[in-house]
XYZ file of C-alpha atoms in Angstrom:
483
model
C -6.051 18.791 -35.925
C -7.884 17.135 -32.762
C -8.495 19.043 -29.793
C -9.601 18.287 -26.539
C -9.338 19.677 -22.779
C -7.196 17.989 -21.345
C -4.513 15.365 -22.229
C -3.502 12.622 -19.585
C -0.105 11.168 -20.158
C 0.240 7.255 -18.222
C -3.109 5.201 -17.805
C -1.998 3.953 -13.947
C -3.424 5.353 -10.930
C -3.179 8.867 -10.421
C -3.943 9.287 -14.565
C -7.339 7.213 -14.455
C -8.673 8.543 -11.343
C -7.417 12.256 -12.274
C -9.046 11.633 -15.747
C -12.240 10.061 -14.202
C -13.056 12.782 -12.335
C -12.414 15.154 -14.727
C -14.576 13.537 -17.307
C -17.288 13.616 -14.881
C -16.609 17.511 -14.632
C -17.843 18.114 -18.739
C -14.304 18.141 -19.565
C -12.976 16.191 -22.721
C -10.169 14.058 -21.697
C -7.862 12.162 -23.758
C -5.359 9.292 -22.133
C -2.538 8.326 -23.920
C -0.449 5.231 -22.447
C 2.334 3.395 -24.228
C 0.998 0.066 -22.686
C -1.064 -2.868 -24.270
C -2.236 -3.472 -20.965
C -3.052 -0.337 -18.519
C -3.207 -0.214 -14.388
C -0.613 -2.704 -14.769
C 1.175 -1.995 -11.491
C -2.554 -1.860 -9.224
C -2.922 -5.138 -10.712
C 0.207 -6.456 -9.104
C 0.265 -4.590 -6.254
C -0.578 -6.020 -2.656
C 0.035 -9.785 -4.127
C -2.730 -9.047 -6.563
C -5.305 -7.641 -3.869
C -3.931 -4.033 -3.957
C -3.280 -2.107 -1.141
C -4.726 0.194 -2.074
C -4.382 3.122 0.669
C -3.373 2.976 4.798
C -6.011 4.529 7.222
C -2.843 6.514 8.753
C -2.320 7.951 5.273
C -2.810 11.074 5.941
C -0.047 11.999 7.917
C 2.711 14.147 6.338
C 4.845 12.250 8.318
C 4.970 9.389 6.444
C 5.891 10.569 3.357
C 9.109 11.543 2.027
C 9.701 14.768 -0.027
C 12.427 17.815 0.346
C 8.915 20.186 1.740
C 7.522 18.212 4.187
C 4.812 20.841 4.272
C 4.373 20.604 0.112
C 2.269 16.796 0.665
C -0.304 18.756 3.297
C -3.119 20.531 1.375
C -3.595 17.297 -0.593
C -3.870 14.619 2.147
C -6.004 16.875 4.005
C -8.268 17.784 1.417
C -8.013 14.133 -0.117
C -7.945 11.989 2.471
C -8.175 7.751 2.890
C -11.781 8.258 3.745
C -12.698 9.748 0.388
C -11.002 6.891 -1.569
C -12.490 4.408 1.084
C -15.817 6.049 0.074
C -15.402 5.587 -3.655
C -14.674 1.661 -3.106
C -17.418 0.946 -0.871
C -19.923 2.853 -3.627
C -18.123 0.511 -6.387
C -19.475 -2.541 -4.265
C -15.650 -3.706 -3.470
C -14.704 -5.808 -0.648
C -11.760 -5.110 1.525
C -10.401 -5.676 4.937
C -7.445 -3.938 7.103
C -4.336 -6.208 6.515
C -1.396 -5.089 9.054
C -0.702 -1.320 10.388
C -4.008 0.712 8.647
C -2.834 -1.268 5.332
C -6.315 -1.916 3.160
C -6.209 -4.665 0.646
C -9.373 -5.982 -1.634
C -10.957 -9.047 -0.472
C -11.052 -10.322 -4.209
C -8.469 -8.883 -6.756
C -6.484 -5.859 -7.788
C -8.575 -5.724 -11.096
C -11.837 -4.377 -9.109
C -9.918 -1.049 -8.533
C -8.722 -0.938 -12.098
C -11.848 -1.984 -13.527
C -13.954 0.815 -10.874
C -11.087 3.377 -12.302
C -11.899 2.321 -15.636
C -15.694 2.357 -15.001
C -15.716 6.400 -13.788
C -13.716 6.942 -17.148
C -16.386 5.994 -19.241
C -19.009 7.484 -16.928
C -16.808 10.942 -17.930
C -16.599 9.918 -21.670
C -13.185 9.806 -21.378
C -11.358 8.302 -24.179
C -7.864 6.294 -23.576
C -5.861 5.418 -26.296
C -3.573 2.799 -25.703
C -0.756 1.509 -26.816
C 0.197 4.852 -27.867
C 4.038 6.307 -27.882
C 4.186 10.167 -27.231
C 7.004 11.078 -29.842
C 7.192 14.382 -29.622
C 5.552 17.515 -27.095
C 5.663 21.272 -27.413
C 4.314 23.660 -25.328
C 2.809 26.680 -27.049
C 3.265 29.956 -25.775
C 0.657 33.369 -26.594
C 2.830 36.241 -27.945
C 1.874 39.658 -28.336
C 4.044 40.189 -30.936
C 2.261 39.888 -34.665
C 5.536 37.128 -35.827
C 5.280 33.920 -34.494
C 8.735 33.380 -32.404
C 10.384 29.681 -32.222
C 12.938 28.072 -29.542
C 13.465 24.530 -29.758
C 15.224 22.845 -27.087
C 17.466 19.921 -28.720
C 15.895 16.714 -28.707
C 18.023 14.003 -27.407
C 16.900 10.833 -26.076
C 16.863 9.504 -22.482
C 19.029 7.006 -20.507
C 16.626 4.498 -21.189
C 16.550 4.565 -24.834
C 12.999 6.208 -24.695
C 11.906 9.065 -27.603
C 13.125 11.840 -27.128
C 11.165 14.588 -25.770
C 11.194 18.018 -27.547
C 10.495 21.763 -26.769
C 8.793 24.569 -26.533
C 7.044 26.418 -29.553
C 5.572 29.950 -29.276
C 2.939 30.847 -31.568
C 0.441 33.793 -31.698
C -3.301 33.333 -30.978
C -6.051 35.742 -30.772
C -8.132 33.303 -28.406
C -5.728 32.975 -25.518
C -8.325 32.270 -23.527
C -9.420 28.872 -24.972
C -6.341 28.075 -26.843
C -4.793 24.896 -26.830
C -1.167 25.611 -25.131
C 0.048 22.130 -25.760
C 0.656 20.189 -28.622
C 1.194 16.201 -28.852
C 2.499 14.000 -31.234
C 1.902 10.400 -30.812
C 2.135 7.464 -32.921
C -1.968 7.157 -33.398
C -1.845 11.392 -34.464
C -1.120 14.887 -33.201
C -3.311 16.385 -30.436
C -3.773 19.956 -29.067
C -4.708 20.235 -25.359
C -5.446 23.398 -23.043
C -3.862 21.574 -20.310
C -1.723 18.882 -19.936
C -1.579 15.970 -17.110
C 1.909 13.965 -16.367
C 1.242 11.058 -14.338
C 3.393 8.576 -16.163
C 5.185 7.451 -13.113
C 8.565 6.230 -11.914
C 11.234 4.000 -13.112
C 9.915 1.425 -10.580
C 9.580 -2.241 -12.286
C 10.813 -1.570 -16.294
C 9.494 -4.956 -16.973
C 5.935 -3.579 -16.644
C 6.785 -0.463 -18.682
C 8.478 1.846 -16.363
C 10.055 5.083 -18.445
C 12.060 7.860 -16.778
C 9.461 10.106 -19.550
C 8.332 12.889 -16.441
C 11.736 12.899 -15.473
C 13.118 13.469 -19.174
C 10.424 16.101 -19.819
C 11.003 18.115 -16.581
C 14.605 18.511 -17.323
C 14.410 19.175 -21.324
C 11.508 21.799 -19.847
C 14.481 23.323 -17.695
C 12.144 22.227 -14.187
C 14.026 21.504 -11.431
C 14.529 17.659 -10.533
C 15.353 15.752 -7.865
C 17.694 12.537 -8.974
C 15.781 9.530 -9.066
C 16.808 6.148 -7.316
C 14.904 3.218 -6.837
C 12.605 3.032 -3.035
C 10.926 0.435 -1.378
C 13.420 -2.101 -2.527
C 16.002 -4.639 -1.123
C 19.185 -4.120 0.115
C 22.173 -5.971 -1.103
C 25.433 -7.108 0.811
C 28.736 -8.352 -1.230
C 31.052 -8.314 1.679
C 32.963 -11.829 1.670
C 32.595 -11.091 5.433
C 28.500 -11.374 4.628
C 29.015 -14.959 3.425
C 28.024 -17.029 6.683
C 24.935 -14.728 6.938
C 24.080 -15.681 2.979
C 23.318 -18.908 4.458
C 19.864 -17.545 6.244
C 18.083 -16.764 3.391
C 14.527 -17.111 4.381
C 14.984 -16.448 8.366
C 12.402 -13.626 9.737
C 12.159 -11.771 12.664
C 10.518 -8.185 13.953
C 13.647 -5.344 14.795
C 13.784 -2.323 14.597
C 16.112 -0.099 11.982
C 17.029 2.948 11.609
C 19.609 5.478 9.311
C 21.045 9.053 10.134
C 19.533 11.978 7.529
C 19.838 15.642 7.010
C 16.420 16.540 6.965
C 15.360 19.570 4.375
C 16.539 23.025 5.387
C 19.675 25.333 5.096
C 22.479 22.817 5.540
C 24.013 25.147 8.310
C 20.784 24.742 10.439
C 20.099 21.136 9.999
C 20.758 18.666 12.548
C 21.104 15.140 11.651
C 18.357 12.721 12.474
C 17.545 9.293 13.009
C 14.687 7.479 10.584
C 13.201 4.428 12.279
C 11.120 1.313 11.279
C 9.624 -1.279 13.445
C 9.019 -3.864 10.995
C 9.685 -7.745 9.818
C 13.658 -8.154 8.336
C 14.083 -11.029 5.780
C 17.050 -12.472 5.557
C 17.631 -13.269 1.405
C 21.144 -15.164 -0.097
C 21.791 -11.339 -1.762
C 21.110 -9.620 1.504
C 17.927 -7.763 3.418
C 14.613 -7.561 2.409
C 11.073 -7.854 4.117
C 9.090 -4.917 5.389
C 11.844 -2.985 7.537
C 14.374 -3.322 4.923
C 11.695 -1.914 2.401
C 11.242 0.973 4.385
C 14.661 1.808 5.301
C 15.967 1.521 1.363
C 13.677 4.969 1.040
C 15.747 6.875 3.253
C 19.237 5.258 3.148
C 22.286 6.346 0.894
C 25.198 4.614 -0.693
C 27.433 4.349 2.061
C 25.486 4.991 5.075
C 25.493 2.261 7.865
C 22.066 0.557 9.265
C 21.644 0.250 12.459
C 19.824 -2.533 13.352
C 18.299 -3.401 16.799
C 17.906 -7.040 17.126
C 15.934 -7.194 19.987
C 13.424 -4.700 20.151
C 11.296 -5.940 22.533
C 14.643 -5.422 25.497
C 14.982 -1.877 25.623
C 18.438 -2.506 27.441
C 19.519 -6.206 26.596
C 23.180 -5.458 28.237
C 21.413 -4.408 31.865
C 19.122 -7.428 30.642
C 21.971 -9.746 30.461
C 22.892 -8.995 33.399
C 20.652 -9.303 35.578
C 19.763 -12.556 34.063
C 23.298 -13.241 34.957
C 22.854 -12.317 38.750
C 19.011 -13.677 38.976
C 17.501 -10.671 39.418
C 14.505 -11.661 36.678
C 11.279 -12.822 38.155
C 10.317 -13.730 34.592
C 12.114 -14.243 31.075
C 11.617 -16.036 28.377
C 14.629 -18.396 29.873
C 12.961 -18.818 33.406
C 10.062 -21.637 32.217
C 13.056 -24.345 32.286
C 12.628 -25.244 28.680
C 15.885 -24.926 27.894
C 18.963 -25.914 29.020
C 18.937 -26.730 32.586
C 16.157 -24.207 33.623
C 18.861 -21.829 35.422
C 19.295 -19.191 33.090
C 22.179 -17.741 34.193
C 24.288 -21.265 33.681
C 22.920 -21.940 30.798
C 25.442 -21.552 27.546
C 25.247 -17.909 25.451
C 24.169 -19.923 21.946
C 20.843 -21.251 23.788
C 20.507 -18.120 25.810
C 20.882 -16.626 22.084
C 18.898 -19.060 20.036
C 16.008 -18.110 22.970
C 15.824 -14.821 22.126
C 16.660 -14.578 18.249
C 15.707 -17.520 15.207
C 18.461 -20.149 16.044
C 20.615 -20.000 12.804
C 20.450 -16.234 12.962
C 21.804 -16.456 16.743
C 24.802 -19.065 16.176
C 25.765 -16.515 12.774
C 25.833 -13.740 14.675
C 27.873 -14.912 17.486
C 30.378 -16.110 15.244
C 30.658 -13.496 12.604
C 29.104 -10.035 13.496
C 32.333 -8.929 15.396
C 34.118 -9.233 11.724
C 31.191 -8.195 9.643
C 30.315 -5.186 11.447
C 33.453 -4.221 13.533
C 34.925 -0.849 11.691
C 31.398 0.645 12.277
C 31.373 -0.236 16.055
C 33.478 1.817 18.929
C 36.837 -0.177 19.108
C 36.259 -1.395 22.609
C 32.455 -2.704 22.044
C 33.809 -4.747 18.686
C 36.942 -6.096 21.192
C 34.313 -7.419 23.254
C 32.794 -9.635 20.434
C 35.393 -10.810 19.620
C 36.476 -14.613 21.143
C 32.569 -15.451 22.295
C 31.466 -18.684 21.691
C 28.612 -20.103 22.024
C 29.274 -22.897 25.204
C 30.274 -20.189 26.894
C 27.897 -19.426 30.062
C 26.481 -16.279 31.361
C 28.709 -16.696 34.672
C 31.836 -17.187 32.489
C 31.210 -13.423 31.226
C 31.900 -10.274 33.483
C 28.984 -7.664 33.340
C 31.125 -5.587 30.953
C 31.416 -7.843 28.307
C 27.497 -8.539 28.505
C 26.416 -5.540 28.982
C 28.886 -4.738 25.579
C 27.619 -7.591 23.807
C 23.211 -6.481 24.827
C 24.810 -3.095 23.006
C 25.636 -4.958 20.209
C 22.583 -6.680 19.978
C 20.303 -3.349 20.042
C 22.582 -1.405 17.441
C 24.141 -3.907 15.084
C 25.786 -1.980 11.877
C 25.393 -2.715 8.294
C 26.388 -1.443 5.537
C 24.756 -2.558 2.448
C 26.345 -2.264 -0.553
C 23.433 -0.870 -2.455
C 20.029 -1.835 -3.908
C 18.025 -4.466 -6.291
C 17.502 -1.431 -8.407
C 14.285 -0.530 -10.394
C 13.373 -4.048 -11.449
C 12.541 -5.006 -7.550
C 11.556 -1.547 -6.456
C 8.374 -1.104 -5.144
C 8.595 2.994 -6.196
C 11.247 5.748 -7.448
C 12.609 8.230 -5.169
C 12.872 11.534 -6.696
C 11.095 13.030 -9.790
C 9.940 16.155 -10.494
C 10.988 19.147 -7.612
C 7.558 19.931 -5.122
C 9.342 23.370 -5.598
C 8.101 23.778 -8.603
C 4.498 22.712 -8.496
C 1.833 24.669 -6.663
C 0.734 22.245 -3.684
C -3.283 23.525 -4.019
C -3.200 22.726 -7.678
C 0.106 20.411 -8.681
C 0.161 22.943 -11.507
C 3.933 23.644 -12.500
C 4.488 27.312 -11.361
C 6.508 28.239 -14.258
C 4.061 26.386 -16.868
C 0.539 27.369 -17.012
C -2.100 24.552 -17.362
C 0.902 21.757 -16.974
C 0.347 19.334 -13.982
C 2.411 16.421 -12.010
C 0.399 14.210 -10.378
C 1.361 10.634 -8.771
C 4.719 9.224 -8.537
C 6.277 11.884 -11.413
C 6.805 13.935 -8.252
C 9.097 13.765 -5.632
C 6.876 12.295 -3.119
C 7.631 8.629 -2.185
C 5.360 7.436 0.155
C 6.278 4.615 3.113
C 5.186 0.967 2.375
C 2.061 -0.159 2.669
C -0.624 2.006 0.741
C 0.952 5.123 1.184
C 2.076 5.915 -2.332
C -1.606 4.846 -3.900
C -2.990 7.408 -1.394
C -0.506 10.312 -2.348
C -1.517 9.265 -6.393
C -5.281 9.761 -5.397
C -4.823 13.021 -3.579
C -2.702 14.293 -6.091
C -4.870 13.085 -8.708
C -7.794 14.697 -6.745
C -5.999 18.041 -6.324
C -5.393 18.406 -9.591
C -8.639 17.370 -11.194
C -10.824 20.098 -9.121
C -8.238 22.605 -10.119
C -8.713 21.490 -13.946
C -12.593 21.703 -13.204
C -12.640 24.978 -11.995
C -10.910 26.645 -14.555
């Protein structure tokens, strides 16, 4: 029976660089991937340039997980600049994008083909496609008669094998003994240690599996429900309709969603998540960069708040003085518009000024009824009857200084996601409870470790979630080499 080290489950990001550096440690490293073509999501990532980490991305902050503290040793120890490092020493290009984002100058492949490049440096051999049918962890006993327990196999909600239990068997060597045992289409292998960095259910189409997720909970490891992140939002309401129609229209807001962050539920105080970003309008609902962002931290149910104009802190007080004349400058004093007197000029062009111009006349006409059971009864009254001829002076400051309210916290309430097939990453994943944030080995299973996006660590967008998959990766390779 073949033995080796260490055995690397999934060939993407966090595997190859994990197995890279390990192999370049001495250590004899297997990957197995069920793919015909590995790195597949780096090679679509970014637009096919990869982004492939964020200069900010070492901030805890910006990372989502039940221990806020559990992402810290990692990023600190791994941070951008050691990634950064590796990239410029491969000879590849790359230039900062938007927000710290870093993106190749060329193509996506250069990262998969430097990943690839460090794995034969190490010797590392990766078998692919390959289809792990079968996995049992073997336990040392004292005792002279080998003991069995078999957890049932049964297989998972996507139709993938099933993955099995745990076998305890004696050995004299416990030392060097292999203490897992794989069985894969290409042969059985027996590995000291074991690597799971096969991923989330992000994108099936590219081979996505819930496996980590299926062998944490046939292992009895605590899990954290997985849902698709980084995605698009969708909106059925027939009320939603006349917005439908501006698929394509962009513009910067800012939005934001109420969440219990971790903690004992009676010490927790609710807060507010928020996103500066771009919002894209699609015919299925939101997407674009805020959207994106949001989808991470929203639940089913929970309204959006979304502030239209984030550039007017108060657009009611705004709207009023416009109203009175008490603005040296807007972007309605240059007389382009209307008759160059803002405050007789008509709400739609005031509107259409401020916001994209189909977006403006929609939202005059239909947020009131879209949005109203999430708004204060008296602030959706006030909506309601506007019309676009009508002028600034025709308006009493209450109703404009309702209607700026309105236009800094407008509630949505999506009625869920694009699922897995358009999300960017899964949410969820193995518990950071049960993995030992110096070593991402699983507390309760010696020489077993989650790396990447198998653990509950969902990064925000924009080469956050590569960065937690090399740090991870990183944190669990110089354990490996150590020992």
């Amino acid at each position: 029976m073949e033995t080796c080290d260490v055995v690397v489950i999934g060939a993407g990001a966090a595997g190859l660089y994990c197995a890279g550096l390990l192999g370049q440690q001495g250590r004899q490293v297997v990957v197995l991937d069920h793919a015909r073509r590995i790195g597949e999501k780096i090679r679509i990532s970014g637009g096919g340039r990869c982004n492939f980490t964020n200069l900010n991305g070492a901030d805890p902050a910006r990372y989502l997980c039940t221990d806020p503290r559990f992402v810290r040793y990692a990023l600190k120890e791994h941070p951008p600049e050691r990634f950064i490092a590796r990239v410029r020493h491969a000879g590849i290009g790359f230039h900062e994008k938007h927000l710290g984002q870093l993106f190749c100058n060329d193509s996506s492949q250069q990262i998969i083909d430097m990943l690839l490049a460090d794995c034969r440096r190490g010797g590392v051999q990766i078998r692919h496609p390959v289809t792990v049918t079968g996995m049992q962890r073997l336990v040392v006993r004292e005792s002279q008669e080998p003991e069995e327990s078999r957890l049932a196999d049964r297989p998972s909600a996507t139709g993938a094998p099933p993955v099995p239990g745990i076998r305890a068997l004696q050995d004299t060597d416990a030392g060097q003994a292999p203490r897992f045992e794989i069985r894969t289409t290409a042969g059985v292998l027996r590995a000291r240690s074991l690597v799971i960095a096969t991923g989330g259910l992000s994108i099936p189409a590219i081979g996505a599996s819930d496996f980590a997720w299926q062998l944490a909970t046939e292992w009895g490891l605590q899990t954290i429900a997985p849902r698709p992140g980084l995605v698009p939002l969708t909106m059925t309401s027939s009320a939603w309709q006349p917005f439908a129609a501006l698929s394509g229209v962009a513009l910067p807001v800012d939005v934001s969603v109420t969440v219990s962050p971790p903690g004992r539920a009676k010490t927790r105080k609710p807060q507010s998540v928020r996103f500066g970003e771009d919002l894209l309008f699609t015919h299925r609902g939101l997407s674009g960069p805020a959207s994106l962002q949001i989808s991470s931290y929203w639940r089913t149910g929970q309204p959006l708040w979304l502030n239209l104009l984030p550039g007017i802190e108060r657009a009611g007080e705004w709207l009023v003085d416009l109203k009175h004349g008490r603005l040296a400058a807007s972007p309605l004093s240059e007389g382009k518009r209307g008759d160059g007197q803002p405050h007789r000029q008509q709400l739609g062009t005031i509107l259409s000024t401020l916001l994209p111009g189909r977006l403006a006349r929609a939202w005059l006409a239909g947020a009131a009824t879209l949005s109203g059971t999430q708004w204060p009864p008296q602030l959706a009254a006030a909506l309601q009857g506007l019309r676009e001829d009508m002028r600034l002076t025709d308006l009493p400051d209450a109703r404009l200084r309702e209607l700026g309210q309105a236009l800094n916290a407008w509630p949505l309430v999506p009625a869920g996601t694009e699922g897995y097939r358009k999300a960017e990453v899964t949410v969820g994943g193995l518990a950071t409870a049960e993995l030992d944030p110096t070593t991402m080995m699983a507390r309760r299973i010696p020489g077993c470790y989650w790396i990447g996006e198998a653990v509950a660590v969902t990064g925000w967008l924009g080469g956050y979630n590569f960065q937690w998959a090399w740090a991870s990766a990183w944190v669990a390779a110089r354990a490996l080499g150590n020992h």
